[in-house]
C-alpha atoms as one frame of an Amber mdcrd trajectory, in Angstrom:
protein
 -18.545  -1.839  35.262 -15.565  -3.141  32.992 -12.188  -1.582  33.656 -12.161
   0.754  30.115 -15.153   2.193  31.360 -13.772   2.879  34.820 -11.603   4.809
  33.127 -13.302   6.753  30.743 -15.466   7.645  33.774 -12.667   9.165  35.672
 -11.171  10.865  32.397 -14.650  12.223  32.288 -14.582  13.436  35.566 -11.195
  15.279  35.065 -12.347  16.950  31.935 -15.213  18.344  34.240 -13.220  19.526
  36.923 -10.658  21.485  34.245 -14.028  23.127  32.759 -15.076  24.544  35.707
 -11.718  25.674  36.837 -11.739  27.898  33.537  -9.146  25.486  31.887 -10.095
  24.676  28.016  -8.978  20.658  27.869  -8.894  20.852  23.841  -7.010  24.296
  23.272  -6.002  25.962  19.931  -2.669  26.085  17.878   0.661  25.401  19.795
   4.008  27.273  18.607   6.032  23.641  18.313   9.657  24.405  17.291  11.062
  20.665  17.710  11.612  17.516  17.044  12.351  14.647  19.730  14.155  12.652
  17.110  16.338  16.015  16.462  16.888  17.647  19.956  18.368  14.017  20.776
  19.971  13.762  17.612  21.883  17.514  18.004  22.238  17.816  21.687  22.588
  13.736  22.296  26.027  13.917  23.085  26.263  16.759  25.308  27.115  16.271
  28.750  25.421  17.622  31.917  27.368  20.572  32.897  27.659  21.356  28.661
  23.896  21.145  28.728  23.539  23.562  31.891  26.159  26.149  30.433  24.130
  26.744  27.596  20.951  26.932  28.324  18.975  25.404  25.085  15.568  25.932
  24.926  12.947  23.527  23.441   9.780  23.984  22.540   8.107  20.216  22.144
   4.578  18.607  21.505   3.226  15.540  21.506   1.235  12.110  23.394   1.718
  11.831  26.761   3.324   8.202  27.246   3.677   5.917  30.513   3.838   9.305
  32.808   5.533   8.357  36.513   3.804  10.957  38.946   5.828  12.218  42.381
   4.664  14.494  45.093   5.995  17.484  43.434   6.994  16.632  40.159   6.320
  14.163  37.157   8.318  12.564  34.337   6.747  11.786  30.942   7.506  10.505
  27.629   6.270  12.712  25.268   6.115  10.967  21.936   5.148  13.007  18.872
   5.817  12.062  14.890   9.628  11.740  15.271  10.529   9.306  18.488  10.405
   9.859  22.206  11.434  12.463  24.695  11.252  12.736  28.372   9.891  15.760
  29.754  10.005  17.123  33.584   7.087  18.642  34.926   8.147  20.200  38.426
   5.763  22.261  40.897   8.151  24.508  41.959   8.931  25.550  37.903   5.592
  25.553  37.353   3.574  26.887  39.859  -0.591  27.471  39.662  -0.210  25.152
  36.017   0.971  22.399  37.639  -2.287  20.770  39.064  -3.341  20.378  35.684
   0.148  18.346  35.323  -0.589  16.285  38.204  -4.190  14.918  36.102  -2.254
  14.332  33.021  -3.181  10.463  31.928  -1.922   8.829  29.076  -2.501   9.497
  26.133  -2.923  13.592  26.785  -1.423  15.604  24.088   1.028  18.679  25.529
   2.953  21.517  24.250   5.956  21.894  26.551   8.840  24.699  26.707  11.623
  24.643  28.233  15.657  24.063  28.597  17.582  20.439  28.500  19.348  18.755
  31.269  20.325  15.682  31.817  19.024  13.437  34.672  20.444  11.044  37.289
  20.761   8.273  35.140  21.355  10.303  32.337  18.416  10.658  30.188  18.190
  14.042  28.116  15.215  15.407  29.324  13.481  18.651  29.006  12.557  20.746
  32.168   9.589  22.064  31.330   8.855  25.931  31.958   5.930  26.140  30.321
   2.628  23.893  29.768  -0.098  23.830  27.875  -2.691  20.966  27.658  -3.795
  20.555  23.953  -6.408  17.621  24.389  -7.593  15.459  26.740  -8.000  11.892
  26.119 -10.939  10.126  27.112 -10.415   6.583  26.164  -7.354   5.152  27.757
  -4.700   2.956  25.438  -3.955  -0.624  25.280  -2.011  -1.670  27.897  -0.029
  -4.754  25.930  -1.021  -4.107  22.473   1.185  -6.569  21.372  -0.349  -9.564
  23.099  -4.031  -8.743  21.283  -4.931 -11.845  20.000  -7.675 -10.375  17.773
  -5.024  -8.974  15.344  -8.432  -7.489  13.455  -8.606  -4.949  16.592  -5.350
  -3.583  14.801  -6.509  -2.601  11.274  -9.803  -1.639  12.546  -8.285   1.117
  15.275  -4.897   1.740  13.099  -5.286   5.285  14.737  -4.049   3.499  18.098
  -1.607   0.858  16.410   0.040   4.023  14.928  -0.012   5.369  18.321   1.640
   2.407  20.618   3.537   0.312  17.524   6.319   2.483  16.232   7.053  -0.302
  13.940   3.990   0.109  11.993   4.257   3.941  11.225   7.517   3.213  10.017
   6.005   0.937   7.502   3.718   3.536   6.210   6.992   5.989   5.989   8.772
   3.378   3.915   5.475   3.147   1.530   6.079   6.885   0.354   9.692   6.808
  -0.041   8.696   3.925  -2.318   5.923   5.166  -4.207   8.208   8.521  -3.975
  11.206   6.851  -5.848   8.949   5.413  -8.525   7.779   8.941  -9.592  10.753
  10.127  -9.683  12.185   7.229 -11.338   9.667   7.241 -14.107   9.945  11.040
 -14.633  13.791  10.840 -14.602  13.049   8.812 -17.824  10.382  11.322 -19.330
   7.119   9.857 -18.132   4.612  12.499 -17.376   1.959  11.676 -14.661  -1.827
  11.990 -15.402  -4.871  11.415 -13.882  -8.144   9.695 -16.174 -11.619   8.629
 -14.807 -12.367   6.791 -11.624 -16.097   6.688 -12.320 -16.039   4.790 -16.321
 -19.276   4.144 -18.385 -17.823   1.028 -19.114 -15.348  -0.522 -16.705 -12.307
  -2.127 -18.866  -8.515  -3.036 -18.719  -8.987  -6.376 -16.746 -10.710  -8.928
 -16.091 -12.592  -8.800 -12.924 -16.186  -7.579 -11.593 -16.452  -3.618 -10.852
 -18.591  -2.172  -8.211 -21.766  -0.010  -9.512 -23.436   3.088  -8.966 -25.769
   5.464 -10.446 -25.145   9.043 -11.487 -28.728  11.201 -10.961 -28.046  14.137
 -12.787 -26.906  12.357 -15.888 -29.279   9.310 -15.137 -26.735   6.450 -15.737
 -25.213   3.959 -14.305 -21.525   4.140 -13.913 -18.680   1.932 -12.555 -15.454
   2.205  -9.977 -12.495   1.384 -12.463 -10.980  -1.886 -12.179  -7.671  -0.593
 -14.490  -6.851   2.912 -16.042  -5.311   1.009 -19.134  -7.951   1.409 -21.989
  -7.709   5.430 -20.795  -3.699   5.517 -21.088  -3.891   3.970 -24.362  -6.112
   6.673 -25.543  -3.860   9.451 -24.340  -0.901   7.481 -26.821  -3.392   7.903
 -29.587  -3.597  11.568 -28.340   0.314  11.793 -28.741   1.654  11.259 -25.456
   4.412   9.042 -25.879   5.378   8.250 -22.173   2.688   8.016 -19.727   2.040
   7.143 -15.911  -0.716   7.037 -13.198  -0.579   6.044  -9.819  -3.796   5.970
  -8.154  -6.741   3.774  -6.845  -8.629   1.072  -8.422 -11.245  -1.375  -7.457
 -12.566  -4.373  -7.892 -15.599  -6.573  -6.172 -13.509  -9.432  -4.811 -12.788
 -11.432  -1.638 -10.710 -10.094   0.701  -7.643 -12.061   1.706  -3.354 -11.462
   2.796  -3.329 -10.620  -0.953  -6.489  -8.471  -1.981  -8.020  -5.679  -0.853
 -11.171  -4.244  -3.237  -9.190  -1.181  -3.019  -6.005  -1.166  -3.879  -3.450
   0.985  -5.359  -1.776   0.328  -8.766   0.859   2.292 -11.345   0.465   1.668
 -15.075   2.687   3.706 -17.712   3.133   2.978 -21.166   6.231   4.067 -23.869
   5.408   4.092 -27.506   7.240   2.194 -30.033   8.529  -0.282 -27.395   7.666
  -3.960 -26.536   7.564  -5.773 -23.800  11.130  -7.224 -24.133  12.044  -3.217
 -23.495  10.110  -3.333 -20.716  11.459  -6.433 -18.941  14.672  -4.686 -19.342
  13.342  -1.354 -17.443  11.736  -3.473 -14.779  14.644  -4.806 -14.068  15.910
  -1.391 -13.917  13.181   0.189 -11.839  12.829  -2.299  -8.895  16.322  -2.898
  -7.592  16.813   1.259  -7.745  13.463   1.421  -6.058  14.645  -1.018  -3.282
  18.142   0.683  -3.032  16.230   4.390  -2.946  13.745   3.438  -0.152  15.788
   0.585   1.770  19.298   0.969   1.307  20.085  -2.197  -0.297  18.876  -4.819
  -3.196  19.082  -7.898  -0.410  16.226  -8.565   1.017  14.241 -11.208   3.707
  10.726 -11.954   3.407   9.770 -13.726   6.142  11.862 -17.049   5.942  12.936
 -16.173   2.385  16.477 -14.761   0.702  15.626 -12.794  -1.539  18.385 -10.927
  -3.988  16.875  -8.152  -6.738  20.063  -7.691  -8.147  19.557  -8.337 -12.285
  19.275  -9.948 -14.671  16.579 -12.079 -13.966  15.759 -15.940 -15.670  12.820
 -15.349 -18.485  10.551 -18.407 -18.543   8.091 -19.519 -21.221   4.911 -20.032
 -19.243   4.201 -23.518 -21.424   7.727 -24.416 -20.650   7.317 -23.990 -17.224
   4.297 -25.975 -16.864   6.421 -28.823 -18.426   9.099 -28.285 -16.364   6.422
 -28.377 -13.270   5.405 -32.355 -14.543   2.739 -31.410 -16.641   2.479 -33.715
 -19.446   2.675 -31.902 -23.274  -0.911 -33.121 -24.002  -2.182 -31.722 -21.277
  -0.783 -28.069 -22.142  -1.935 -28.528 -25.851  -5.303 -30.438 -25.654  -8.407
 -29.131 -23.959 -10.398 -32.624 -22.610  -7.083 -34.013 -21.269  -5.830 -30.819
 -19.530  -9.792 -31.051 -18.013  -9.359 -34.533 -16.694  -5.689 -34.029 -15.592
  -6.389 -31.236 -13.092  -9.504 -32.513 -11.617  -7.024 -35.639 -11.127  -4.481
 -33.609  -9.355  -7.044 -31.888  -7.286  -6.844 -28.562  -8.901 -10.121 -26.455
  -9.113 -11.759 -26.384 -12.406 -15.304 -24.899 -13.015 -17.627 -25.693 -15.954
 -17.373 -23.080 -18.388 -13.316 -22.251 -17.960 -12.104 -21.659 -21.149  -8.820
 -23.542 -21.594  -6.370 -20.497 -21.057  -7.971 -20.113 -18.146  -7.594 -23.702
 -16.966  -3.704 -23.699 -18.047  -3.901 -20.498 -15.503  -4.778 -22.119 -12.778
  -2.107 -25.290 -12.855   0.144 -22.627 -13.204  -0.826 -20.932 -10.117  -1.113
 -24.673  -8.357   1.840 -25.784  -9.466   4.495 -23.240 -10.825   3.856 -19.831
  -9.247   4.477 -20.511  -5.048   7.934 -21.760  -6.578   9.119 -18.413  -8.250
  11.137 -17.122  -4.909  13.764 -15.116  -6.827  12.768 -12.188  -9.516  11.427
 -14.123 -12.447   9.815 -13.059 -15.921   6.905 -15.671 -17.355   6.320 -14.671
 -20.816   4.176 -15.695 -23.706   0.383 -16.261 -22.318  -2.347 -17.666 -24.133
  -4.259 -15.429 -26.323  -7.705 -16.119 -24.044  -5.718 -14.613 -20.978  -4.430
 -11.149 -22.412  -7.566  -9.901 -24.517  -5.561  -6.807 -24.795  -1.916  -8.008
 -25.953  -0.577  -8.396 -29.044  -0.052 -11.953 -30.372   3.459 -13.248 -31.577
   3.944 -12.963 -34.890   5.373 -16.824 -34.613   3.066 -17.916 -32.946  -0.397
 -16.474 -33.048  -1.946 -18.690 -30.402   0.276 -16.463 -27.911   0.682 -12.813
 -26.870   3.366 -11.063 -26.152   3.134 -10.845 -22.059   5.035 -11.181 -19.678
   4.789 -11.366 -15.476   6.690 -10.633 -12.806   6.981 -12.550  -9.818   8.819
 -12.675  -6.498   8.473 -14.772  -3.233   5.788 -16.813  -5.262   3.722 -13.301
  -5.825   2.738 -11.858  -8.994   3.779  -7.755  -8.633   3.868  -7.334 -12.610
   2.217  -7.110 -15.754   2.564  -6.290 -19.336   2.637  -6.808 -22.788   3.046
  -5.739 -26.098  -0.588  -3.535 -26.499  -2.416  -4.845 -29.578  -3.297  -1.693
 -31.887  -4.603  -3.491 -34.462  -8.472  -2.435 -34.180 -10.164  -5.887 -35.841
  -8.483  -7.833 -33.976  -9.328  -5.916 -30.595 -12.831  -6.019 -31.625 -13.358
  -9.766 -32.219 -11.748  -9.838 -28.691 -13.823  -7.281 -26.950 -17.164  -9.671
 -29.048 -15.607 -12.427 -27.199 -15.785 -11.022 -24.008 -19.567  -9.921 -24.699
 -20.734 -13.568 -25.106 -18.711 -14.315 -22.457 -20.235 -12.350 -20.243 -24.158
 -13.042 -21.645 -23.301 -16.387 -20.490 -22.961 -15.392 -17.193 -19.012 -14.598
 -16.844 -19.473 -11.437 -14.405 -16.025 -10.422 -14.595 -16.164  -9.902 -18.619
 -17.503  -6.455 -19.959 -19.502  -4.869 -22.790 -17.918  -3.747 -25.814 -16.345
  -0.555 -25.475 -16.355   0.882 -28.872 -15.397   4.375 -28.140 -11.653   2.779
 -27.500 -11.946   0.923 -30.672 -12.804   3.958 -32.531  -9.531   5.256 -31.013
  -6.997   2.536 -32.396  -8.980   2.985 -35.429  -7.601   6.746 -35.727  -4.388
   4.395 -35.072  -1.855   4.015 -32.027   1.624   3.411 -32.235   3.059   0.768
 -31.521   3.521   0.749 -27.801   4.092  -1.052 -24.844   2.279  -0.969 -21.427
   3.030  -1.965 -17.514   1.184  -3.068 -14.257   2.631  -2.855 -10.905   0.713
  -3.851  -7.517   1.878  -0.884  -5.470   0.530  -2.817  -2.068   2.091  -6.132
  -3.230   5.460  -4.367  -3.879   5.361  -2.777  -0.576   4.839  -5.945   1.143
   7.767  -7.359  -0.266   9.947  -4.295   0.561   8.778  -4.180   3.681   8.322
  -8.064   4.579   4.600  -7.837   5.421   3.219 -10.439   5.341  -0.488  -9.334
   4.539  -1.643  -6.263   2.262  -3.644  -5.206   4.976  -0.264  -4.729   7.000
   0.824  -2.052   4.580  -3.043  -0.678   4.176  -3.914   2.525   6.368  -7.372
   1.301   6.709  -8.261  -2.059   5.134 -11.574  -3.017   4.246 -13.552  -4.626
   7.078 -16.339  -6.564   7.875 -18.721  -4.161   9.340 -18.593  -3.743  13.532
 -21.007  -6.097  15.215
């Protein structure tokens, strides 16, 4: 018999005894009145005899932690959302209750009241005068969580890393005073929040293969959205003039430090701007994100510097392929672009159109080098099938992206309203995908009939909610700022 199960066994054993000794081990509601993190906070600084003259009462819950039993008394940690406080559980105080005390293990959950004192070595603790056991834990923690080598065992059982890493809830607190600061933000400036489908007919606003599933009732098949963007852009046709939504999409990929098939994005469009407005907001919006949640516009991520503070360089993303050694005929001729990456060991597949291609030398060659906030603007046509194109120069849109520490985090463009052209674009991605491209989509012509009733002109946004989080928080994996990641299944 393995040592967990030795003491699951006893736990068992002690949860027997309590039952038929008339003690419930999982009990009802529990009147809690404090905070650790507060009583320590407001009474931290009070001395002994200060502490004794005033008799302040407490009323605490929380997780039993490393519990030192005595004879006749025992001293916990009782750890509950806020922080730590030691409690003292004494026979004499508490009389027929205190056997109970005596089988506490940990990783018990308590309600306590009582008054503080201070003890020998001057901890504020709370001497408990009266106890309630709220449930009994069966499985016993991890004795050196830290020194798991399977870091796996972490995201799989996040319920106990929340438990024994402190660290790690206070990542999750930092994700909603960030996602917290971007509503308000964005609503500061007029955006109004809505909601559109999750479950889409026809899955649209990137490029990338959905997940599938099948609606009885209506007898159709129906797809997880990969973006909300063609639905925003309908609610701009509507009239809405400054939207934002903040929720889930999803898209059947590999899993990695960087993707999760569920992951969290905010998109919100302003009519009759472009994206040289929006660069300006970004800049806006980030740093006062960073300040709002963090305190400051200075960062580290892992070994990196990293300073928000605007304005940040704009790049070309043709120039900074030249600038990166690529020759000119290789960003303006598709054969010798072909031949050059293959040369330089970059991945190219048969089929890639050339936009594509250019893509990935960028993300070879250029992208791990953006450490600082920098815009790349002006993509190929073939990579933004829903931008508009620059007057000047047709063969480009009107895009930019956003990266930091050698990360993408944003997206957008100039939306193309002009309904022909969108068309052509959408039949493009049709034969694309009839050739076997599974991450193109079928023509979605109840959003053409839309521009067709017209849209203004407009400009639209993508932020990576996860990847921005990361960077705020110097994680260096999205599943690090993930709840619960997506897993392989349990063997």
């Amino acid at each position: 018999m393995d040592e967990i199960t030795q003491h699951i066994k006893s736990r068992l054993q002690k949860l027997e005894d309590m039952r038929s000794q008339g003690i419930e081990p999982y009990a009802g509601a529990f009147e809690k009145e404090h905070l650790a993190a507060d009583i320590i906070q407001e009474y931290g600084g009070l001395s002994n005899d200060e502490l004794a003259s005033r008799q302040i009462e407490v009323s605490v819950a929380g997780r039993v932690m490393t519990p030192r039993k005595f004879g006749k008394a025992a001293f916990v940690n009782l750890q509950d959302a806020s922080g730590r406080i030691q409690v003292y559980l004494k026979k004499d105080i508490l009389g027929e209750s205190f056997p109970v005390a005596k089988k506490l293990d940990e990783g018990d959950i308590i309600g306590a009241r009582g008054v503080l004192f201070r003890t020998r070595t001057d901890e504020l603790t709370v001497e408990v005068r009266e106890f309630q056991l709220l449930s009994k834990s069966l499985r016993p923690l991890p004795e050196k969580w830290h020194g798991l080598k399977d870091v796996e065992l972490r995201y799989r059982r996040r319920y106990v890393d929340l438990i024994v890493n402190p660290e790690v809830k206070d990542t999750f607190k930092k994700r909603s005073a960030i996602i917290k600061a971007i509503r308000d933000f964005l609503e500061g400036h007029g955006f109004v929040e809505v909601e559109t489908p999750m479950m889409q007919q026809i899955p649209g606003g990137a490029v990338a293969k959905p997940f599938k599933t099948h609606h009885n009732a209506l007898d159709t098949d129906l797809f997880l959205r990969i973006a909300p963007e063609l639905y925003l852009k309908r609610l701009l046709v509507g009239g809405f003039e400054k939207v934002y939504e903040l929720n889930r999409n999803f898209r059947n990929e590999g899993v990695s430090t960087k993707h999760n098939p569920e992951f969290t994005m905010l998109e919100f469009y302003i009519a009759y701007k472009d994206y040289n407005f929006l660069m300006d907001f970004t800049e806006e919006l980030i740093p006062e994100i960073a300040e709002r949640a963090l305190g400051t516009k200075k960062l580290t991520y892992g070994d990196l510097e990293i300073d928000l503070t605007p304005p940040w360089p704009r790049r070309p993303f043709k120039q900074t392929l030249l600038d990166a050694g690529v020759p000119e005929e290789v960003t303006s001729g598709k054969g010798e672009a072909f031949a050059w990456a293959k040369d330089k060991g970059i991945e190219v597949t048969a089929g890639m159109s050339y936009g594509k291609l250019l893509d990935e030398i960028f993300s070879d060659l250029v992208e791990p080098k953006l450490i600082q906030p920098t815009f790349i603007t002006d993509y190929p046509v073939e990579l933004s099938p829903l931008a508009k194109r620059k007057p000047e120069s047709p063969e480009l849109v009107e895009r930019f992206e956003l990266f930091i520490a050698g990360r993408e985090i944003a997206n957008a463009f100039s939306e193309l309203t002009d309904p022909i052209d969108q068309r052509e674009r959408f039949e493009e991605q049709v034969r694309a995908k009839e050739a076997g491209d599974e991450e193109m989509h079928d023509m979605d012509t109840d959003f053409i009939r839309a521009l067709e009733y017209g849209m203004p002109p407009a400009a639209g946004e993508g932020i990576g909610i996860d990847r921005l989080v990361m960077l705020l928080t110097d994680s260096q994996s999205i599943r690090d700022v993930l709840l619960f990641p997506q897993m392989r299944p349990e063997e």
